[in-house]
Short mmCIF file of C-alpha atoms in Angstrom, two decimals:
data_model
loop_
_atom_site.label_atom_id
_atom_site.label_comp_id
_atom_site.label_asym_id
_atom_site.label_seq_id
_atom_site.Cartn_x
_atom_site.Cartn_y
_atom_site.Cartn_z
CA GLY A 1 -92.90 -60.45 123.92
CA ARG A 2 -89.38 -59.62 124.53
CA GLY A 3 -87.76 -56.53 125.89
CA ALA A 4 -84.81 -54.73 124.63
CA ASP A 5 -82.60 -56.99 126.54
CA GLY A 6 -84.05 -60.26 124.95
CA HIS A 7 -85.72 -61.46 127.86
CA ARG A 8 -89.28 -62.66 127.83
CA GLY A 9 -91.84 -61.97 130.40
CA LEU A 10 -94.76 -59.32 131.23
CA ARG A 11 -93.50 -55.74 130.79
CA GLY A 12 -92.41 -53.64 133.88
CA ARG A 13 -95.31 -51.12 133.22
CA ARG A 14 -97.81 -53.72 133.44
CA TRP A 15 -96.29 -54.87 136.98
CA LEU A 16 -96.13 -51.06 137.83
CA ARG A 17 -99.71 -50.67 137.45
CA CYS A 18 -100.19 -53.72 139.30
CA GLY A 19 -98.00 -52.57 142.05
CA ARG A 20 -99.80 -49.19 142.46
CA ALA A 21 -103.18 -51.08 142.85
CA LEU A 22 -101.76 -53.45 145.51
CA ARG A 23 -100.14 -50.38 147.43
CA ALA A 24 -103.50 -48.47 147.21
CA SER A 25 -105.38 -51.50 148.81
CA ARG A 26 -102.59 -52.57 151.11
CA THR A 27 -104.71 -55.12 152.82
CA LEU A 28 -104.32 -58.87 151.81
CA PHE A 29 -101.82 -59.67 149.34
CA LEU A 30 -98.22 -58.76 148.22
CA LEU A 31 -96.48 -59.85 145.09
CA LEU A 32 -93.11 -60.93 145.94
CA PRO A 33 -90.64 -60.83 142.93
CA VAL A 34 -88.85 -64.00 142.13
CA GLN A 35 -85.95 -63.10 139.83
CA VAL A 36 -85.05 -65.37 137.10
CA ARG A 37 -81.60 -64.66 135.37
CA ARG A 38 -79.95 -66.54 132.62
CA ASP A 39 -77.13 -68.61 133.41
CA ALA A 40 -74.45 -67.82 130.87
CA SER A 41 -72.52 -70.95 131.36
CA LYS A 42 -75.65 -73.06 130.46
CA GLY A 43 -76.31 -71.67 126.99
CA GLU A 44 -77.11 -68.54 124.96
CA HIS A 45 -80.60 -67.29 123.65
CA ASP A 46 -81.23 -68.37 120.18
CA ASN A 47 -83.42 -65.18 119.67
CA ASP A 48 -85.76 -67.11 117.23
CA GLY A 49 -88.63 -65.14 118.24
CA ASP A 50 -90.55 -68.40 119.20
CA ASP A 51 -92.40 -69.46 122.43
CA ASP A 52 -90.42 -72.33 123.41
CA ASP A 53 -88.16 -73.01 126.35
CA ASN A 54 -85.18 -73.73 124.51
CA ASP A 55 -83.50 -70.16 124.51
CA GLY A 56 -80.56 -71.00 126.91
CA ALA A 57 -80.61 -72.09 130.58
CA TYR A 58 -82.17 -70.00 133.54
CA LYS A 59 -81.24 -70.13 137.38
CA VAL A 60 -83.78 -68.68 139.86
CA GLU A 61 -82.84 -66.30 142.48
CA GLU A 62 -85.50 -66.17 144.93
CA PHE A 63 -86.14 -64.16 148.13
CA VAL A 64 -85.86 -66.08 151.38
CA GLU A 65 -87.32 -63.55 153.71
CA LYS A 66 -90.20 -61.64 153.08
CA PRO A 67 -89.26 -57.77 152.71
CA ASP A 68 -90.86 -55.13 154.69
CA LEU A 69 -93.56 -52.94 153.19
CA PRO A 70 -91.25 -49.98 152.09
CA THR A 71 -88.97 -52.33 150.49
CA ALA A 72 -91.71 -54.37 148.57
CA GLN A 73 -93.34 -51.17 147.56
CA THR A 74 -89.91 -50.24 146.06
CA TYR A 75 -89.72 -53.45 143.98
CA LEU A 76 -93.15 -53.01 142.94
CA GLU A 77 -92.60 -49.42 141.60
CA GLN A 78 -89.28 -50.38 139.98
CA GLY A 79 -91.10 -52.61 137.45
CA ASN A 80 -89.11 -51.11 134.35
CA TYR A 81 -86.01 -51.32 136.20
CA LEU A 82 -86.28 -55.00 137.28
CA TRP A 83 -87.44 -55.56 133.85
CA ASN A 84 -84.24 -54.16 132.20
CA SER A 85 -82.23 -56.06 134.60
CA GLY A 86 -83.48 -59.44 133.76
CA MET A 87 -86.81 -61.65 133.43
CA PHE A 88 -89.21 -61.81 136.61
CA MET A 89 -92.04 -63.73 137.73
CA PHE A 90 -94.22 -62.70 140.46
CA LYS A 91 -95.98 -64.99 143.07
CA ALA A 92 -98.53 -64.05 145.41
CA CYS A 93 -98.35 -64.57 149.39
CA THR A 94 -100.56 -63.70 152.26
CA LEU A 95 -99.45 -60.14 153.70
CA ILE A 96 -98.58 -60.74 157.28
CA ASP A 97 -100.07 -58.28 159.81
CA GLU A 98 -96.76 -56.58 160.47
CA LEU A 99 -96.68 -55.12 157.06
CA THR A 100 -99.95 -53.17 157.30
CA THR A 101 -101.34 -50.16 159.25
CA TYR A 102 -104.73 -51.91 159.34
CA SER A 103 -105.88 -54.54 162.05
CA SER A 104 -106.84 -58.13 161.63
CA ASP A 105 -110.49 -57.58 161.89
CA ILE A 106 -110.41 -55.00 159.00
CA VAL A 107 -108.43 -57.46 157.02
CA LYS A 108 -110.64 -60.21 157.58
CA LYS A 109 -113.73 -58.09 157.24
CA VAL A 110 -112.29 -57.04 153.76
CA TRP A 111 -111.48 -60.72 152.73
CA ASP A 112 -114.63 -61.71 153.49
CA MET A 113 -116.27 -59.03 151.24
CA ILE A 114 -113.91 -60.47 148.41
CA ALA A 115 -115.02 -64.07 148.99
CA SER A 116 -118.39 -63.04 148.70
CA PHE A 117 -117.89 -61.63 145.23
CA VAL A 118 -117.26 -65.21 144.02
CA GLY A 119 -121.01 -65.79 144.10
CA TYR A 120 -121.53 -63.18 141.03
CA SER A 121 -117.96 -62.58 139.77
CA PHE A 122 -118.86 -64.64 136.61
CA CYS A 123 -122.54 -63.42 136.30
CA LYS A 124 -121.40 -59.81 136.14
CA PRO A 125 -118.90 -60.05 133.44
CA HIS A 126 -121.19 -62.43 131.60
CA SER A 127 -124.25 -60.35 131.77
CA ALA A 128 -121.96 -57.31 130.96
CA SER A 129 -120.64 -58.92 127.74
CA TYR A 130 -124.21 -59.97 126.84
CA ALA A 131 -125.42 -56.48 127.23
CA MET A 132 -122.77 -55.05 124.72
CA LEU A 133 -123.97 -58.00 122.30
CA SER A 134 -127.50 -56.93 122.93
CA PHE A 135 -127.00 -53.15 122.12
CA THR A 136 -124.76 -53.89 119.18
CA CYS A 137 -127.38 -56.45 117.64
CA ALA A 138 -130.41 -53.92 118.45
CA TYR A 139 -128.44 -51.13 116.75
CA LEU A 140 -127.70 -53.30 113.71
CA LYS A 141 -131.36 -54.59 113.48
CA ALA A 142 -132.57 -51.02 113.73
CA HIS A 143 -130.40 -49.32 111.23
CA PHE A 144 -129.42 -52.24 108.75
CA THR A 145 -132.41 -54.40 109.14
CA ALA A 146 -132.40 -56.46 105.99
CA GLU A 147 -128.55 -56.96 106.31
CA PHE A 148 -128.80 -57.90 109.87
CA ILE A 149 -131.69 -60.49 109.64
CA ALA A 150 -130.09 -61.82 106.36
CA ALA A 151 -126.90 -62.43 108.38
CA VAL A 152 -128.79 -64.15 111.29
CA ILE A 153 -130.29 -66.50 109.05
CA SER A 154 -127.44 -67.40 107.24
CA ASN A 155 -125.52 -68.18 110.65
CA GLN A 156 -128.07 -70.68 111.21
CA GLY A 157 -127.96 -69.95 114.82
CA GLY A 158 -130.45 -68.11 117.21
CA TYR A 159 -133.48 -69.27 119.35
CA TYR A 160 -135.94 -69.13 116.62
CA SER A 161 -136.37 -70.81 113.00
CA THR A 162 -135.40 -69.45 109.58
CA TYR A 163 -139.12 -68.95 109.07
CA ALA A 164 -139.53 -66.76 112.27
CA TYR A 165 -136.74 -64.56 111.32
CA MET A 166 -138.08 -64.02 107.80
CA SER A 167 -141.47 -63.24 109.03
CA GLU A 168 -140.23 -60.64 111.54
CA ALA A 169 -138.54 -59.35 108.55
CA ARG A 170 -141.66 -59.35 106.38
CA ARG A 171 -143.38 -57.41 109.38
CA LEU A 172 -140.68 -54.86 109.36
CA GLY A 173 -141.42 -53.83 105.98
CA ILE A 174 -138.70 -56.12 104.20
CA VAL A 175 -139.64 -57.75 100.89
CA ILE A 176 -138.48 -61.30 100.90
CA LYS A 177 -137.47 -62.43 97.34
CA THR A 178 -137.14 -66.02 96.15
CA PRO A 179 -133.77 -67.42 94.89
CA ASP A 180 -132.59 -66.02 91.50
CA ILE A 181 -130.31 -67.90 89.50
CA ASN A 182 -128.10 -64.80 88.63
CA HIS A 183 -128.39 -62.88 91.82
CA SER A 184 -128.48 -65.43 94.72
CA TYR A 185 -125.40 -66.37 96.58
CA TYR A 186 -125.05 -69.43 98.96
CA GLU A 187 -125.98 -67.39 101.86
CA TRP A 188 -128.76 -65.03 102.60
CA ARG A 189 -128.24 -61.31 101.34
CA GLY A 190 -129.87 -58.23 102.56
CA ASN A 191 -129.62 -54.81 100.88
CA LYS A 192 -131.77 -51.95 102.06
CA ASN A 193 -135.48 -52.89 102.09
CA GLU A 194 -135.07 -56.49 100.59
CA ILE A 195 -133.69 -59.93 101.30
CA ARG A 196 -132.80 -62.57 98.63
CA VAL A 197 -133.18 -66.26 99.83
CA GLY A 198 -129.65 -67.85 99.65
CA LEU A 199 -129.28 -71.00 97.61
CA MET A 200 -128.35 -72.80 101.27
CA SER A 201 -132.06 -73.06 102.06
CA ILE A 202 -133.07 -75.11 98.91
CA LYS A 203 -133.60 -78.81 99.95
CA ARG A 204 -131.94 -81.61 97.78
CA LEU A 205 -129.69 -79.10 96.20
CA LYS A 206 -125.96 -80.17 96.65
CA ASN A 207 -123.33 -77.78 97.77
CA SER A 208 -121.08 -78.90 94.73
CA VAL A 209 -123.75 -77.55 92.44
CA VAL A 210 -123.94 -74.22 94.27
CA LYS A 211 -120.25 -74.01 93.91
CA LYS A 212 -120.45 -74.63 90.15
CA ILE A 213 -123.14 -72.08 89.65
CA LEU A 214 -121.20 -69.24 91.47
CA ASP A 215 -117.89 -70.22 89.58
CA HIS A 216 -119.65 -70.10 86.13
CA ARG A 217 -121.44 -66.76 87.00
CA LYS A 218 -117.70 -65.22 87.52
CA SER A 219 -117.47 -65.40 83.72
CA GLY A 220 -121.07 -63.61 83.13
CA LEU A 221 -124.27 -63.90 84.17
CA PHE A 222 -126.88 -66.39 82.69
CA GLU A 223 -128.52 -64.88 79.81
CA SER A 224 -131.44 -67.52 79.10
CA LEU A 225 -132.37 -70.82 80.61
CA ASP A 226 -130.66 -72.58 77.63
CA ASP A 227 -127.41 -70.85 78.59
CA PHE A 228 -127.60 -71.93 82.11
CA LEU A 229 -128.51 -75.36 81.15
CA PHE A 230 -125.68 -75.82 78.69
CA ARG A 231 -122.87 -74.08 80.81
CA VAL A 232 -123.60 -76.07 84.08
CA ASP A 233 -123.33 -79.56 84.42
CA MET A 234 -125.82 -81.05 86.96
CA ASP A 235 -128.16 -84.05 87.68
CA LEU A 236 -131.91 -83.66 86.77
CA SER A 237 -132.74 -83.56 90.54
CA ASP A 238 -130.74 -80.59 91.14
CA ALA A 239 -132.20 -78.70 88.14
CA MET A 240 -135.59 -79.39 89.41
CA ALA A 241 -134.77 -78.46 92.89
CA LEU A 242 -133.71 -74.98 91.46
CA THR A 243 -136.83 -74.77 89.09
CA ASN A 244 -139.12 -75.79 92.13
CA ALA A 245 -137.27 -72.88 94.20
CA GLN A 246 -138.34 -70.47 91.27
CA CYS A 247 -134.82 -69.65 90.53
CA PHE A 248 -135.24 -69.20 86.70
CA SER A 249 -138.01 -66.87 86.87
CA GLY A 250 -135.64 -63.94 86.17
CA ILE A 251 -134.27 -65.52 83.11
CA CYS A 252 -137.73 -66.74 81.77
CA ASP A 253 -140.11 -63.74 82.09
CA SER A 254 -142.47 -64.78 79.42
CA LYS A 255 -142.69 -68.30 80.92
CA ASN A 256 -144.60 -69.42 83.87
CA HIS A 257 -143.47 -72.45 86.30
CA ARG A 258 -145.11 -75.30 84.49
CA GLU A 259 -143.40 -74.32 81.17
CA ILE A 260 -140.06 -73.89 82.92
CA ALA A 261 -140.26 -77.17 84.48
CA TYR A 262 -141.29 -78.93 81.42
CA ILE A 263 -138.25 -77.51 79.35
CA VAL A 264 -135.86 -78.34 82.25
CA ALA A 265 -137.14 -81.87 82.37
CA GLU A 266 -136.99 -82.60 78.75
CA PHE A 267 -133.27 -81.35 78.39
CA TYR A 268 -132.14 -84.04 80.84
CA LEU A 269 -134.52 -86.67 79.72
CA ARG A 270 -134.09 -86.42 75.71
CA GLU A 271 -131.67 -88.15 73.64
CA LYS A 272 -128.35 -86.62 72.94
CA GLU A 273 -129.03 -86.15 69.37
CA ASP A 274 -132.51 -84.62 69.76
CA THR A 275 -132.68 -80.63 69.94
CA PRO A 276 -133.67 -79.02 73.34
CA VAL A 277 -137.24 -77.46 73.12
CA ASN A 278 -138.21 -74.15 73.93
CA THR A 279 -141.79 -74.34 74.27
CA ALA A 280 -144.30 -76.51 76.65
CA PRO A 281 -147.42 -77.80 76.02
CA VAL A 282 -148.60 -76.81 79.44
CA THR A 283 -149.24 -73.10 80.03
CA ASP A 284 -151.53 -72.59 83.09
CA ARG A 285 -150.13 -71.09 85.92
CA LEU A 286 -150.02 -72.36 89.49
CA THR A 287 -152.54 -71.14 92.16
CA GLN A 288 -151.57 -69.50 95.17
CA TYR A 289 -152.17 -72.69 97.38
CA GLU A 290 -149.93 -74.64 94.61
CA ILE A 291 -146.93 -72.15 95.16
CA TYR A 292 -147.50 -72.50 99.03
CA GLN A 293 -147.46 -76.30 98.86
CA MET A 294 -144.25 -76.12 96.40
CA GLU A 295 -142.39 -73.72 98.74
CA LEU A 296 -143.28 -75.97 101.59
CA ASP A 297 -141.73 -78.83 99.87
CA VAL A 298 -138.59 -76.83 98.63
CA PHE A 299 -137.89 -74.72 101.58
CA GLY A 300 -139.78 -76.38 104.60
CA TYR A 301 -141.62 -72.83 104.93
CA PRO A 302 -143.69 -70.54 102.65
CA VAL A 303 -141.64 -67.75 101.39
CA SER A 304 -143.66 -65.76 98.96
CA ILE A 305 -146.95 -65.83 100.92
CA HIS A 306 -148.02 -65.76 104.64
CA PRO A 307 -149.49 -69.42 105.35
CA LEU A 308 -152.53 -67.52 107.10
CA LYS A 309 -153.36 -65.40 104.09
CA LEU A 310 -154.89 -68.18 102.51
CA TYR A 311 -157.40 -68.80 105.12
CA ARG A 312 -158.06 -65.51 106.73
CA PRO A 313 -161.01 -64.93 104.41
CA LEU A 314 -162.79 -67.88 105.34
CA LEU A 315 -162.70 -67.01 109.00
CA SER A 316 -165.23 -65.47 111.21
CA ASN A 317 -165.01 -61.72 112.03
CA ARG A 318 -164.61 -62.67 115.54
CA ILE A 319 -161.13 -63.87 115.06
CA GLY A 320 -158.97 -60.91 115.77
CA TYR A 321 -155.37 -59.84 114.92
CA ALA A 322 -152.16 -60.25 117.16
CA LYS A 323 -151.54 -56.50 116.95
CA ASP A 324 -154.58 -55.70 118.51
CA ILE A 325 -153.68 -57.95 121.87
CA PRO A 326 -152.83 -54.81 124.00
CA LYS A 327 -156.10 -53.32 123.41
CA ASN A 328 -157.73 -56.50 124.97
CA VAL A 329 -156.23 -56.98 128.21
CA GLY A 330 -158.30 -58.85 130.64
CA LYS A 331 -160.90 -59.97 127.74
CA PRO A 332 -161.47 -63.37 126.34
CA ILE A 333 -160.74 -63.24 122.47
CA TYR A 334 -160.16 -65.67 119.58
CA LEU A 335 -157.02 -65.69 117.53
CA ILE A 336 -155.38 -67.50 114.63
CA GLY A 337 -151.70 -68.39 114.64
CA VAL A 338 -148.93 -70.43 113.11
CA TYR A 339 -146.37 -72.29 115.49
CA ILE A 340 -143.14 -70.56 115.89
CA THR A 341 -141.39 -72.31 118.92
CA ARG A 342 -142.36 -73.74 122.32
CA LYS A 343 -140.77 -74.12 125.68
CA GLU A 344 -142.01 -77.10 128.09
CA THR A 345 -141.56 -76.70 131.82
CA ARG A 346 -143.16 -77.82 135.23
CA THR A 347 -145.41 -76.03 137.69
CA GLY A 348 -144.52 -75.92 141.48
CA SER A 349 -146.43 -79.26 141.90
CA LYS A 350 -144.26 -80.94 139.08
CA GLU A 351 -147.17 -80.79 136.49
CA ALA A 352 -146.14 -80.09 132.79
CA MET A 353 -147.23 -77.03 131.12
CA GLU A 354 -145.85 -75.01 128.19
CA PHE A 355 -145.10 -71.59 126.96
CA LEU A 356 -145.85 -71.44 123.26
CA THR A 357 -145.01 -68.87 120.66
CA LEU A 358 -147.43 -68.24 117.75
CA GLU A 359 -147.80 -65.58 115.16
CA ASP A 360 -150.43 -64.12 112.65
CA GLU A 361 -149.70 -61.69 109.44
CA THR A 362 -149.49 -58.97 111.93
CA ASP A 363 -147.33 -59.85 115.09
CA ILE A 364 -145.92 -62.44 117.01
CA TYR A 365 -147.29 -63.38 120.66
CA GLU A 366 -146.89 -65.63 123.51
CA CYS A 367 -149.10 -67.86 124.95
CA VAL A 368 -149.48 -70.10 128.29
CA LEU A 369 -150.68 -73.56 128.43
CA PHE A 370 -151.42 -74.41 131.94
CA PRO A 371 -151.26 -78.34 132.71
CA LYS A 372 -155.05 -79.14 131.99
CA VAL A 373 -155.00 -77.45 128.69
CA PHE A 374 -151.33 -78.84 127.90
CA ALA A 375 -152.29 -82.26 128.63
CA GLU A 376 -155.29 -82.18 126.28
CA PHE A 377 -153.77 -80.01 123.23
CA GLY A 378 -149.91 -80.31 123.77
CA ASP A 379 -149.27 -83.22 121.35
CA ILE A 380 -150.75 -81.57 118.44
CA ILE A 381 -148.58 -78.43 118.53
CA ASN A 382 -146.46 -78.37 115.47
CA TRP A 383 -145.51 -76.61 112.50
CA GLU A 384 -147.87 -78.18 109.99
CA THR A 385 -150.83 -77.25 112.13
CA LEU A 386 -152.70 -73.80 111.68
CA PHE A 387 -154.42 -72.71 115.20
CA ILE A 388 -157.62 -71.14 116.02
CA ILE A 389 -157.45 -70.43 119.83
CA HIS A 390 -159.48 -69.03 122.35
CA GLY A 391 -158.25 -67.42 125.89
CA LYS A 392 -157.91 -64.61 127.93
CA VAL A 393 -155.33 -61.63 127.50
CA GLU A 394 -153.27 -61.06 130.72
CA GLN A 395 -150.58 -58.54 131.27
CA SER A 396 -147.57 -58.56 133.60
CA PHE A 397 -144.87 -55.76 134.05
CA GLY A 398 -146.28 -54.13 130.75
CA VAL A 399 -145.93 -57.46 128.70
CA CYS A 400 -149.00 -59.29 127.33
CA SER A 401 -149.45 -63.03 126.99
CA PHE A 402 -152.42 -65.07 125.91
CA ASN A 403 -153.71 -67.57 128.37
CA ILE A 404 -155.29 -70.33 126.41
#
């Protein structure tokens, strides 16, 4: 910014603080002032407030000889005065031994200490900034759980998939709701103990259609399925994507999914002169497994039901729950899990191994596949596969892992 006299530069107060810090150290560096004065004969300031270099010409008056320490300190302490008398820059030069009361050995020792700081000068502020971010996120997750997780999913970032974050929210007591034509937005929205899936997560639904829906909703909510179909212009493929995402359930309370799908398809396939139908010849409801398969197709993951819920009643009672892992340290147990994420790495002998993250209905847990097991099973680990695994629970620094 500019000072009262119209010149640019850092304010003298800032340099005054810098000068005091340097004077307190009195070891290695001295900032020598280089005065830059405007040459009135070369032009005037245009005072346009921009950041260009066209505000007149300047000439540099540099100190040729290094001043003694008292003189240098005086310059640094008079930052405001120097600022008022013109524009100044400062350059760094090595402080010669004659200007300090410390010996060369002490100066060299201090310099070596400063030089060693380069080894962690990046790591320290980097870790500090991430600590601030971690505490902020932890606070938001603890006190605004639904809003925070919905925002993380909408941001499409993070280490885990959308399904992993959604499943974590469900374990924390958050109700996950399918998209609704009157209440969903493009992004996911959280409110208290509920999260509503965003329209952004519906596969094969064009963004232009989402914009039309939100624009039409500004003039009033959709009162019925017919109201929606007549107000919003879209293709059959987009309408069926919304149908299979169960977006019309809220405005069609008395109709099941098959009836809604039939009415929507008939609306787009009928002749223009034909009257739209309000009833359907099919009335049987979808089974839980059909809903599960439909959501896999529409979203890429199940929303209304956990994928293991359908299989748990069919399994042996010997298969435990992830929440009980800490109770079985040192014991071999069976678990069931669905894939969350994985990370391949190598042992000290350059053999491939993997760290695998799975979950069941109760918790998320970490598994280790050492080279022999990884070579045998590593190629079948993916989202579509549900796993029954056997291994031993191990604990290190209070954290449990499952050695398959």
